[in-house]
Amino acid sequence: MRSQHRWAIATCTAVLLVGCASTPSPQEGARLSPEARDYLTEALDLIQQQSLHRAEVDWKTVRAQAFDRVGEARTPAETYPAINGALGALGDRHSHFFPPAEAGEVDGDPDVVDAPPARQLPNRIGYLALPSVKGSDRTYAEYVRQGRAAAAATDRAGACGWVVDLRDETGGGMWAPLAVAGPILGDGPVGGFVTPDGKRAVWSIRGGVPYQDDTPQASAEGVTPLTVPNPPVAVLTARRTGSAGEAVTIAFIGRPATRSFGQQTFGVPTGNAPHRLSDGAVIVLTGAAETDRTGHVHDGPIHPDEEIDTPARKGTDPTLDAATAWLSAQPACKS
């Protein structure tokens, strides 16, 4: 699972530059070509300087193992296994390496938009699903446009409360789904990033638009205030809810009149940033933990308020049934 969180608190540029790398020891890379040695050194420096778990890693051993692994590498491509090995040593389950031929996967297909569907359920309950999304700015904008329009149409039909379904939010960009859910979340702080050195970036909703600190992360075009302000919300999660899906899950934690249902999430509630290397390869590196609006830092799977382990059979959805039963009992939906 991957995330393309656009957290703006990285301490180095996304492109490795000459001067960012440290000088390898005489033992490091003695058998490598200068090009392979410099490339691997720069990649290891980036990982060591910006990893979320950098203080927990024995870097002397990791670096020695990386240079041993590449042997007499002559080209950057021959160092890729060593870079993957160093990322695996981080233990964050969220950092990944993409060779140049696969680097396009980081941005996804700009022509494919799995737009968020919305509809009205019985008892005037609104339903909004937020599938994962990744791609270009155009992809995100189209996801937001279609999602906001679907949610607004459902709201106009008379929604007393909402189900927000994150069971298919497996990772990608976090800001687009937050932009669609913004009016439901309501204005105010909803979470944030924190780096190992204590730097924080706050997520908030302002006029239905998600912000990181004071920077809007989506357009305000198409934002429609809810007919019923501050409605009760049931959030649905599954074991495949991960990365960006967990960021959206976190945004709802601590919100009044909100309860979550389903299964624990995948367990990577962390912020990633892509770093493009000199040959076009990309390291997507986990560099920040995520906090909810109360300041609690999340580490590992997020458990719902109500665990639903009953398997879904054809034509049944026990998790959705539990959520709608709870919503139907809320004051806003009883009148």
mmCIF file of C-alpha atoms in Angstrom:
data_model
loop_
_atom_site.group_PDB
_atom_site.id
_atom_site.type_symbol
_atom_site.label_atom_id
_atom_site.label_comp_id
_atom_site.label_asym_id
_atom_site.label_seq_id
_atom_site.Cartn_x
_atom_site.Cartn_y
_atom_site.Cartn_z
ATOM 1 C CA MET A 1 0.000 0.000 0.000
ATOM 2 C CA ARG A 2 1.228 3.445 -0.829
ATOM 3 C CA SER A 3 0.372 6.945 0.084
ATOM 4 C CA GLN A 4 1.059 10.158 -1.724
ATOM 5 C CA HIS A 5 0.504 12.420 1.228
ATOM 6 C CA ARG A 6 1.592 15.906 0.244
ATOM 7 C CA TRP A 7 3.041 16.755 3.598
ATOM 8 C CA ALA A 8 5.158 19.864 3.323
ATOM 9 C CA ILE A 9 7.557 19.374 6.204
ATOM 10 C CA ALA A 10 10.284 17.399 4.476
ATOM 11 C CA THR A 11 13.811 18.532 5.255
ATOM 12 C CA CYS A 12 15.386 17.841 1.871
ATOM 13 C CA THR A 13 14.371 18.331 -1.738
ATOM 14 C CA ALA A 14 12.531 15.691 -3.719
ATOM 15 C CA VAL A 15 15.433 15.423 -6.161
ATOM 16 C CA LEU A 16 18.790 14.298 -4.880
ATOM 17 C CA LEU A 17 21.358 16.974 -5.566
ATOM 18 C CA VAL A 18 25.119 16.992 -5.499
ATOM 19 C CA GLY A 19 26.132 18.065 -2.018
ATOM 20 C CA CYS A 20 23.261 16.272 -0.287
ATOM 21 C CA ALA A 21 25.302 13.081 -0.022
ATOM 22 C CA SER A 22 27.877 12.351 2.643
ATOM 23 C CA THR A 23 31.332 11.086 1.821
ATOM 24 C CA PRO A 24 31.483 7.283 2.070
ATOM 25 C CA SER A 25 34.074 5.700 4.318
ATOM 26 C CA PRO A 26 37.083 4.049 2.669
ATOM 27 C CA GLN A 27 35.364 0.695 3.145
ATOM 28 C CA GLU A 28 32.077 1.844 1.600
ATOM 29 C CA GLY A 29 31.988 1.218 -2.120
ATOM 30 C CA ALA A 30 35.646 0.396 -2.612
ATOM 31 C CA ARG A 31 34.741 -2.080 -5.373
ATOM 32 C CA LEU A 32 32.021 0.040 -7.017
ATOM 33 C CA SER A 33 32.304 2.391 -9.926
ATOM 34 C CA PRO A 34 32.208 6.073 -8.868
ATOM 35 C CA GLU A 35 28.760 6.439 -10.466
ATOM 36 C CA ALA A 36 27.270 3.479 -8.580
ATOM 37 C CA ARG A 37 28.952 4.484 -5.314
ATOM 38 C CA ASP A 38 27.684 8.077 -5.484
ATOM 39 C CA TYR A 39 24.165 6.971 -6.408
ATOM 40 C CA LEU A 40 23.889 4.475 -3.556
ATOM 41 C CA THR A 41 25.450 6.917 -1.088
ATOM 42 C CA GLU A 42 22.954 9.625 -1.998
ATOM 43 C CA ALA A 43 20.013 7.215 -1.671
ATOM 44 C CA LEU A 44 21.200 5.939 1.709
ATOM 45 C CA ASP A 45 21.765 9.505 2.940
ATOM 46 C CA LEU A 46 18.233 10.453 1.972
ATOM 47 C CA ILE A 47 16.765 7.435 3.761
ATOM 48 C CA GLN A 48 18.908 7.983 6.861
ATOM 49 C CA GLN A 49 18.148 11.704 7.101
ATOM 50 C CA GLN A 50 14.398 11.633 6.493
ATOM 51 C CA SER A 51 13.004 8.293 7.617
ATOM 52 C CA LEU A 52 10.384 8.338 10.340
ATOM 53 C CA HIS A 53 12.253 5.560 12.165
ATOM 54 C CA ARG A 54 15.752 6.890 11.539
ATOM 55 C CA ALA A 55 16.648 6.979 15.243
ATOM 56 C CA GLU A 56 15.758 3.294 15.651
ATOM 57 C CA VAL A 57 18.051 1.949 12.925
ATOM 58 C CA ASP A 58 21.663 0.785 13.227
ATOM 59 C CA TRP A 59 22.831 2.784 10.238
ATOM 60 C CA LYS A 60 26.433 1.610 10.383
ATOM 61 C CA THR A 61 25.248 -1.963 9.888
ATOM 62 C CA VAL A 62 22.576 -1.074 7.308
ATOM 63 C CA ARG A 63 25.013 0.911 5.199
ATOM 64 C CA ALA A 64 27.687 -1.782 5.413
ATOM 65 C CA GLN A 65 25.188 -4.425 4.347
ATOM 66 C CA ALA A 66 24.020 -2.247 1.455
ATOM 67 C CA PHE A 67 27.535 -1.834 0.064
ATOM 68 C CA ASP A 68 28.270 -5.518 0.583
ATOM 69 C CA ARG A 69 25.100 -6.427 -1.302
ATOM 70 C CA VAL A 70 26.029 -4.521 -4.462
ATOM 71 C CA GLY A 71 29.487 -6.069 -4.779
ATOM 72 C CA GLU A 72 31.189 -4.583 -7.848
ATOM 73 C CA ALA A 73 28.202 -2.662 -9.202
ATOM 74 C CA ARG A 74 29.020 -0.458 -12.171
ATOM 75 C CA THR A 75 25.650 1.288 -12.726
ATOM 76 C CA PRO A 76 22.922 2.813 -10.534
ATOM 77 C CA ALA A 77 20.548 0.014 -11.595
ATOM 78 C CA GLU A 78 22.815 -2.538 -9.960
ATOM 79 C CA THR A 79 22.366 -0.792 -6.609
ATOM 80 C CA TYR A 80 18.557 -1.102 -6.597
ATOM 81 C CA PRO A 81 18.489 -4.319 -4.491
ATOM 82 C CA ALA A 82 20.624 -2.618 -1.847
ATOM 83 C CA ILE A 83 18.273 0.381 -1.714
ATOM 84 C CA ASN A 84 15.308 -1.948 -1.317
ATOM 85 C CA GLY A 85 17.137 -3.733 1.476
ATOM 86 C CA ALA A 86 17.782 -0.472 3.308
ATOM 87 C CA LEU A 87 14.113 0.485 3.035
ATOM 88 C CA GLY A 88 13.123 -2.909 4.409
ATOM 89 C CA ALA A 89 15.371 -2.344 7.418
ATOM 90 C CA LEU A 90 13.219 0.654 8.372
ATOM 91 C CA GLY A 91 10.332 -1.637 9.300
ATOM 92 C CA ASP A 92 7.671 0.972 8.500
ATOM 93 C CA ARG A 93 5.895 -1.204 5.857
ATOM 94 C CA HIS A 94 5.155 1.977 3.932
ATOM 95 C CA SER A 95 8.375 3.061 2.188
ATOM 96 C CA HIS A 96 8.939 1.785 -1.355
ATOM 97 C CA PHE A 97 11.423 1.995 -4.203
ATOM 98 C CA PHE A 98 10.344 2.307 -7.835
ATOM 99 C CA PRO A 99 12.877 1.853 -10.663
ATOM 100 C CA PRO A 100 12.537 4.323 -13.556
ATOM 101 C CA ALA A 101 10.381 1.914 -15.570
ATOM 102 C CA GLU A 102 7.903 1.695 -12.683
ATOM 103 C CA ALA A 103 8.119 5.265 -11.395
ATOM 104 C CA GLY A 104 4.938 6.193 -13.253
ATOM 105 C CA GLU A 105 3.017 3.980 -10.815
ATOM 106 C CA VAL A 106 3.623 6.582 -8.122
ATOM 107 C CA ASP A 107 1.404 9.059 -9.950
ATOM 108 C CA GLY A 108 -1.136 6.543 -11.208
ATOM 109 C CA ASP A 109 -3.131 6.770 -14.417
ATOM 110 C CA PRO A 110 -4.386 10.345 -14.948
ATOM 111 C CA ASP A 111 -7.187 9.081 -17.185
ATOM 112 C CA VAL A 112 -8.711 6.741 -14.577
ATOM 113 C CA VAL A 113 -10.922 8.318 -11.926
ATOM 114 C CA ASP A 114 -12.881 6.052 -9.598
ATOM 115 C CA ALA A 115 -15.249 8.802 -8.478
ATOM 116 C CA PRO A 116 -16.857 8.689 -5.024
ATOM 117 C CA PRO A 117 -20.457 7.438 -5.203
ATOM 118 C CA ALA A 118 -23.192 8.778 -2.919
ATOM 119 C CA ARG A 119 -26.808 7.800 -2.451
ATOM 120 C CA GLN A 120 -29.623 7.958 0.043
ATOM 121 C CA LEU A 121 -30.301 4.946 2.255
ATOM 122 C CA PRO A 122 -33.582 4.240 4.090
ATOM 123 C CA ASN A 123 -34.470 6.475 7.044
ATOM 124 C CA ARG A 124 -32.997 9.562 5.315
ATOM 125 C CA ILE A 125 -29.413 8.393 5.822
ATOM 126 C CA GLY A 126 -26.833 9.636 3.336
ATOM 127 C CA TYR A 127 -24.138 7.267 2.093
ATOM 128 C CA LEU A 128 -20.761 8.403 0.728
ATOM 129 C CA ALA A 129 -18.022 5.991 -0.341
ATOM 130 C CA LEU A 130 -14.490 7.308 -0.717
ATOM 131 C CA PRO A 131 -12.399 4.944 -2.867
ATOM 132 C CA SER A 132 -8.664 5.387 -3.203
ATOM 133 C CA VAL A 133 -7.313 7.820 -5.786
ATOM 134 C CA LYS A 134 -3.889 8.607 -7.183
ATOM 135 C CA GLY A 135 -2.727 10.476 -10.220
ATOM 136 C CA SER A 136 -2.130 13.962 -11.535
ATOM 137 C CA ASP A 137 -3.637 17.169 -10.193
ATOM 138 C CA ARG A 138 -6.246 16.769 -12.924
ATOM 139 C CA THR A 139 -7.136 13.326 -11.578
ATOM 140 C CA TYR A 140 -7.575 14.652 -8.052
ATOM 141 C CA ALA A 141 -9.618 17.622 -9.238
ATOM 142 C CA GLU A 142 -12.009 15.384 -11.178
ATOM 143 C CA TYR A 143 -12.383 13.023 -8.206
ATOM 144 C CA VAL A 144 -13.240 16.004 -5.995
ATOM 145 C CA ARG A 145 -15.629 17.520 -8.532
ATOM 146 C CA GLN A 146 -17.601 14.339 -9.008
ATOM 147 C CA GLY A 147 -17.541 13.406 -5.339
ATOM 148 C CA ARG A 148 -18.763 16.798 -4.163
ATOM 149 C CA ALA A 149 -21.554 16.785 -6.725
ATOM 150 C CA ALA A 150 -22.711 13.307 -5.683
ATOM 151 C CA ALA A 151 -22.625 14.191 -1.966
ATOM 152 C CA ALA A 152 -24.491 17.468 -2.565
ATOM 153 C CA ALA A 153 -27.237 15.698 -4.539
ATOM 154 C CA THR A 154 -27.678 13.192 -1.720
ATOM 155 C CA ASP A 155 -27.777 15.972 0.837
ATOM 156 C CA ARG A 156 -30.476 17.818 -1.103
ATOM 157 C CA ALA A 157 -32.594 14.668 -1.028
ATOM 158 C CA GLY A 158 -32.647 15.050 2.754
ATOM 159 C CA ALA A 159 -29.812 13.421 4.709
ATOM 160 C CA CYS A 160 -30.185 13.412 8.502
ATOM 161 C CA GLY A 161 -26.881 11.609 9.009
ATOM 162 C CA TRP A 162 -24.087 10.052 6.965
ATOM 163 C CA VAL A 163 -22.274 6.794 6.390
ATOM 164 C CA VAL A 164 -18.720 7.463 5.179
ATOM 165 C CA ASP A 165 -17.402 4.215 3.713
ATOM 166 C CA LEU A 166 -13.600 3.905 3.696
ATOM 167 C CA ARG A 167 -13.429 0.168 3.143
ATOM 168 C CA ASP A 168 -12.054 0.636 -0.379
ATOM 169 C CA GLU A 169 -9.728 3.514 0.525
ATOM 170 C CA THR A 170 -6.523 1.505 0.228
ATOM 171 C CA GLY A 171 -4.078 4.372 -0.282
ATOM 172 C CA GLY A 172 -3.069 7.110 -2.674
ATOM 173 C CA GLY A 173 -3.716 10.811 -2.217
ATOM 174 C CA MET A 174 -5.352 11.843 1.047
ATOM 175 C CA TRP A 175 -6.409 15.393 0.193
ATOM 176 C CA ALA A 176 -8.952 14.569 -2.520
ATOM 177 C CA PRO A 177 -11.100 12.316 -0.296
ATOM 178 C CA LEU A 178 -10.781 14.847 2.529
ATOM 179 C CA ALA A 179 -11.973 17.543 0.112
ATOM 180 C CA VAL A 180 -15.083 15.499 -0.704
ATOM 181 C CA ALA A 181 -15.754 14.722 2.967
ATOM 182 C CA GLY A 182 -14.970 18.277 4.134
ATOM 183 C CA PRO A 183 -18.565 19.507 4.606
ATOM 184 C CA ILE A 184 -19.403 16.323 6.532
ATOM 185 C CA LEU A 185 -16.330 16.600 8.731
ATOM 186 C CA GLY A 186 -17.094 20.227 9.527
ATOM 187 C CA ASP A 187 -14.687 23.113 9.954
ATOM 188 C CA GLY A 188 -11.798 22.996 12.387
ATOM 189 C CA PRO A 189 -8.615 20.983 13.028
ATOM 190 C CA VAL A 190 -8.941 17.303 12.125
ATOM 191 C CA GLY A 191 -5.422 15.887 12.473
ATOM 192 C CA GLY A 192 -1.840 16.372 11.415
ATOM 193 C CA PHE A 193 1.659 15.128 10.710
ATOM 194 C CA VAL A 194 4.546 15.027 13.161
ATOM 195 C CA THR A 195 8.177 14.307 12.286
ATOM 196 C CA PRO A 196 10.675 12.577 14.592
ATOM 197 C CA ASP A 197 12.191 15.961 15.505
ATOM 198 C CA GLY A 198 8.810 17.253 16.648
ATOM 199 C CA LYS A 199 7.849 19.414 13.665
ATOM 200 C CA ARG A 200 4.095 19.449 13.191
ATOM 201 C CA ALA A 201 1.766 20.243 10.311
ATOM 202 C CA VAL A 202 -1.935 20.647 11.060
ATOM 203 C CA TRP A 203 -4.761 19.353 8.883
ATOM 204 C CA SER A 204 -7.924 21.383 9.081
ATOM 205 C CA ILE A 205 -11.162 21.994 7.227
ATOM 206 C CA ARG A 206 -12.083 25.586 6.352
ATOM 207 C CA GLY A 207 -15.292 26.205 4.480
ATOM 208 C CA GLY A 208 -15.328 22.562 3.447
ATOM 209 C CA VAL A 209 -11.782 22.757 2.013
ATOM 210 C CA PRO A 210 -8.870 20.758 3.514
ATOM 211 C CA TYR A 211 -5.794 22.706 4.564
ATOM 212 C CA GLN A 212 -2.317 21.769 5.680
ATOM 213 C CA ASP A 213 -1.335 24.557 8.030
ATOM 214 C CA ASP A 214 -2.387 27.643 6.023
ATOM 215 C CA THR A 215 -2.158 26.081 2.563
ATOM 216 C CA PRO A 216 -5.345 24.837 0.862
ATOM 217 C CA GLN A 217 -4.972 21.332 -0.568
ATOM 218 C CA ALA A 218 -7.964 21.516 -2.923
ATOM 219 C CA SER A 219 -10.089 24.084 -4.709
ATOM 220 C CA ALA A 220 -13.209 25.485 -3.077
ATOM 221 C CA GLU A 221 -15.142 25.053 -6.327
ATOM 222 C CA GLY A 222 -18.246 22.943 -5.838
ATOM 223 C CA VAL A 223 -18.244 23.013 -2.043
ATOM 224 C CA THR A 224 -21.852 22.874 -0.821
ATOM 225 C CA PRO A 225 -22.719 23.352 2.872
ATOM 226 C CA LEU A 226 -24.834 20.588 4.353
ATOM 227 C CA THR A 227 -28.556 21.119 4.823
ATOM 228 C CA VAL A 228 -28.205 19.614 8.324
ATOM 229 C CA PRO A 229 -25.021 21.004 9.920
ATOM 230 C CA ASN A 230 -22.917 18.741 12.151
ATOM 231 C CA PRO A 231 -24.825 15.525 11.381
ATOM 232 C CA PRO A 232 -24.112 12.177 13.040
ATOM 233 C CA VAL A 233 -21.575 10.158 11.040
ATOM 234 C CA ALA A 234 -20.809 6.442 10.904
ATOM 235 C CA VAL A 235 -17.367 5.621 9.478
ATOM 236 C CA LEU A 236 -16.783 2.189 7.928
ATOM 237 C CA THR A 237 -13.305 0.624 7.849
ATOM 238 C CA ALA A 238 -11.823 -2.710 6.789
ATOM 239 C CA ARG A 239 -8.445 -4.419 6.981
ATOM 240 C CA ARG A 240 -7.662 -3.063 3.521
ATOM 241 C CA THR A 241 -8.283 0.548 4.624
ATOM 242 C CA GLY A 242 -4.730 1.838 4.531
ATOM 243 C CA SER A 243 -2.397 4.780 4.161
ATOM 244 C CA ALA A 244 -4.498 7.675 2.846
ATOM 245 C CA GLY A 245 -7.585 5.743 3.952
ATOM 246 C CA GLU A 246 -6.205 5.740 7.467
ATOM 247 C CA ALA A 247 -5.546 9.472 7.276
ATOM 248 C CA VAL A 248 -9.230 10.047 6.476
ATOM 249 C CA THR A 249 -10.183 7.637 9.270
ATOM 250 C CA ILE A 250 -8.039 9.652 11.671
ATOM 251 C CA ALA A 251 -9.698 12.891 10.552
ATOM 252 C CA PHE A 252 -13.016 11.601 11.900
ATOM 253 C CA ILE A 253 -11.583 10.481 15.258
ATOM 254 C CA GLY A 254 -12.725 12.847 18.000
ATOM 255 C CA ARG A 255 -15.477 14.372 15.878
ATOM 256 C CA PRO A 256 -18.722 14.751 17.880
ATOM 257 C CA ALA A 257 -21.605 12.386 17.057
ATOM 258 C CA THR A 258 -19.286 10.016 15.206
ATOM 259 C CA ARG A 259 -18.810 6.265 15.555
ATOM 260 C CA SER A 260 -16.756 3.818 13.509
ATOM 261 C CA PHE A 261 -17.719 0.292 12.458
ATOM 262 C CA GLY A 262 -16.042 -2.650 10.777
ATOM 263 C CA GLN A 263 -12.545 -4.049 11.084
ATOM 264 C CA GLN A 264 -9.195 -2.669 12.106
ATOM 265 C CA THR A 265 -7.279 -0.856 9.378
ATOM 266 C CA PHE A 266 -4.157 -2.034 7.556
ATOM 267 C CA GLY A 267 -1.783 -0.315 9.954
ATOM 268 C CA VAL A 268 0.301 2.306 8.122
ATOM 269 C CA PRO A 269 -1.065 5.652 9.387
ATOM 270 C CA THR A 270 2.006 7.562 8.265
ATOM 271 C CA GLY A 271 2.906 10.312 5.818
ATOM 272 C CA ASN A 272 4.958 9.584 2.706
ATOM 273 C CA ALA A 273 6.782 11.849 0.291
ATOM 274 C CA PRO A 274 8.189 10.888 -3.135
ATOM 275 C CA HIS A 275 11.865 11.600 -3.843
ATOM 276 C CA ARG A 276 13.046 11.299 -7.429
ATOM 277 C CA LEU A 277 16.614 10.098 -7.924
ATOM 278 C CA SER A 278 18.996 11.208 -10.645
ATOM 279 C CA ASP A 279 18.123 8.342 -13.023
ATOM 280 C CA GLY A 280 14.349 8.777 -12.684
ATOM 281 C CA ALA A 281 13.815 6.149 -9.978
ATOM 282 C CA VAL A 282 11.629 7.188 -7.046
ATOM 283 C CA ILE A 283 11.868 6.492 -3.337
ATOM 284 C CA VAL A 284 8.517 6.947 -1.613
ATOM 285 C CA LEU A 285 9.723 7.460 1.937
ATOM 286 C CA THR A 286 7.754 7.466 5.169
ATOM 287 C CA GLY A 287 8.817 10.574 7.061
ATOM 288 C CA ALA A 288 6.009 11.513 9.444
ATOM 289 C CA ALA A 289 3.555 9.970 11.863
ATOM 290 C CA GLU A 290 -0.097 11.032 11.918
ATOM 291 C CA THR A 291 -2.070 12.476 14.793
ATOM 292 C CA ASP A 292 -5.773 12.927 15.303
ATOM 293 C CA ARG A 293 -7.407 16.189 16.385
ATOM 294 C CA THR A 294 -6.743 15.356 20.053
ATOM 295 C CA GLY A 295 -2.993 15.148 19.395
ATOM 296 C CA HIS A 296 -2.826 11.362 19.793
ATOM 297 C CA VAL A 297 -0.165 9.826 17.552
ATOM 298 C CA HIS A 298 -1.379 6.698 15.766
ATOM 299 C CA ASP A 299 0.932 3.742 15.319
ATOM 300 C CA GLY A 300 -0.316 0.563 13.702
ATOM 301 C CA PRO A 301 -3.877 -0.527 12.882
ATOM 302 C CA ILE A 302 -6.762 1.731 13.884
ATOM 303 C CA HIS A 303 -9.538 -0.159 15.628
ATOM 304 C CA PRO A 304 -13.161 0.854 15.038
ATOM 305 C CA ASP A 305 -15.467 1.667 17.908
ATOM 306 C CA GLU A 306 -17.569 -1.355 16.993
ATOM 307 C CA GLU A 307 -15.800 -4.405 15.582
ATOM 308 C CA ILE A 308 -17.879 -6.290 13.007
ATOM 309 C CA ASP A 309 -16.358 -9.660 12.158
ATOM 310 C CA THR A 310 -19.486 -11.273 10.736
ATOM 311 C CA PRO A 311 -18.611 -12.214 7.148
ATOM 312 C CA ALA A 312 -20.683 -10.560 4.469
ATOM 313 C CA ARG A 313 -22.743 -12.967 2.399
ATOM 314 C CA LYS A 314 -24.351 -12.310 -0.933
ATOM 315 C CA GLY A 315 -26.783 -9.453 -0.558
ATOM 316 C CA THR A 316 -25.804 -8.686 3.053
ATOM 317 C CA ASP A 317 -23.535 -6.109 4.647
ATOM 318 C CA PRO A 318 -23.370 -6.529 8.447
ATOM 319 C CA THR A 319 -21.059 -3.530 8.863
ATOM 320 C CA LEU A 320 -23.376 -1.191 6.980
ATOM 321 C CA ASP A 321 -26.370 -2.620 8.836
ATOM 322 C CA ALA A 322 -24.761 -1.879 12.215
ATOM 323 C CA ALA A 323 -23.874 1.636 11.107
ATOM 324 C CA THR A 324 -27.359 2.481 9.838
ATOM 325 C CA ALA A 325 -28.955 1.056 12.977
ATOM 326 C CA TRP A 326 -26.822 3.364 15.102
ATOM 327 C CA LEU A 327 -27.536 6.361 12.890
ATOM 328 C CA SER A 328 -31.282 5.690 12.927
ATOM 329 C CA ALA A 329 -31.195 5.927 16.723
ATOM 330 C CA GLN A 330 -29.504 9.346 16.742
ATOM 331 C CA PRO A 331 -31.680 12.386 17.561
ATOM 332 C CA ALA A 332 -31.154 14.000 14.147
ATOM 333 C CA CYS A 333 -32.550 10.928 12.395
ATOM 334 C CA LYS A 334 -35.376 10.182 14.831
ATOM 335 C CA SER A 335 -37.341 13.384 14.217
#
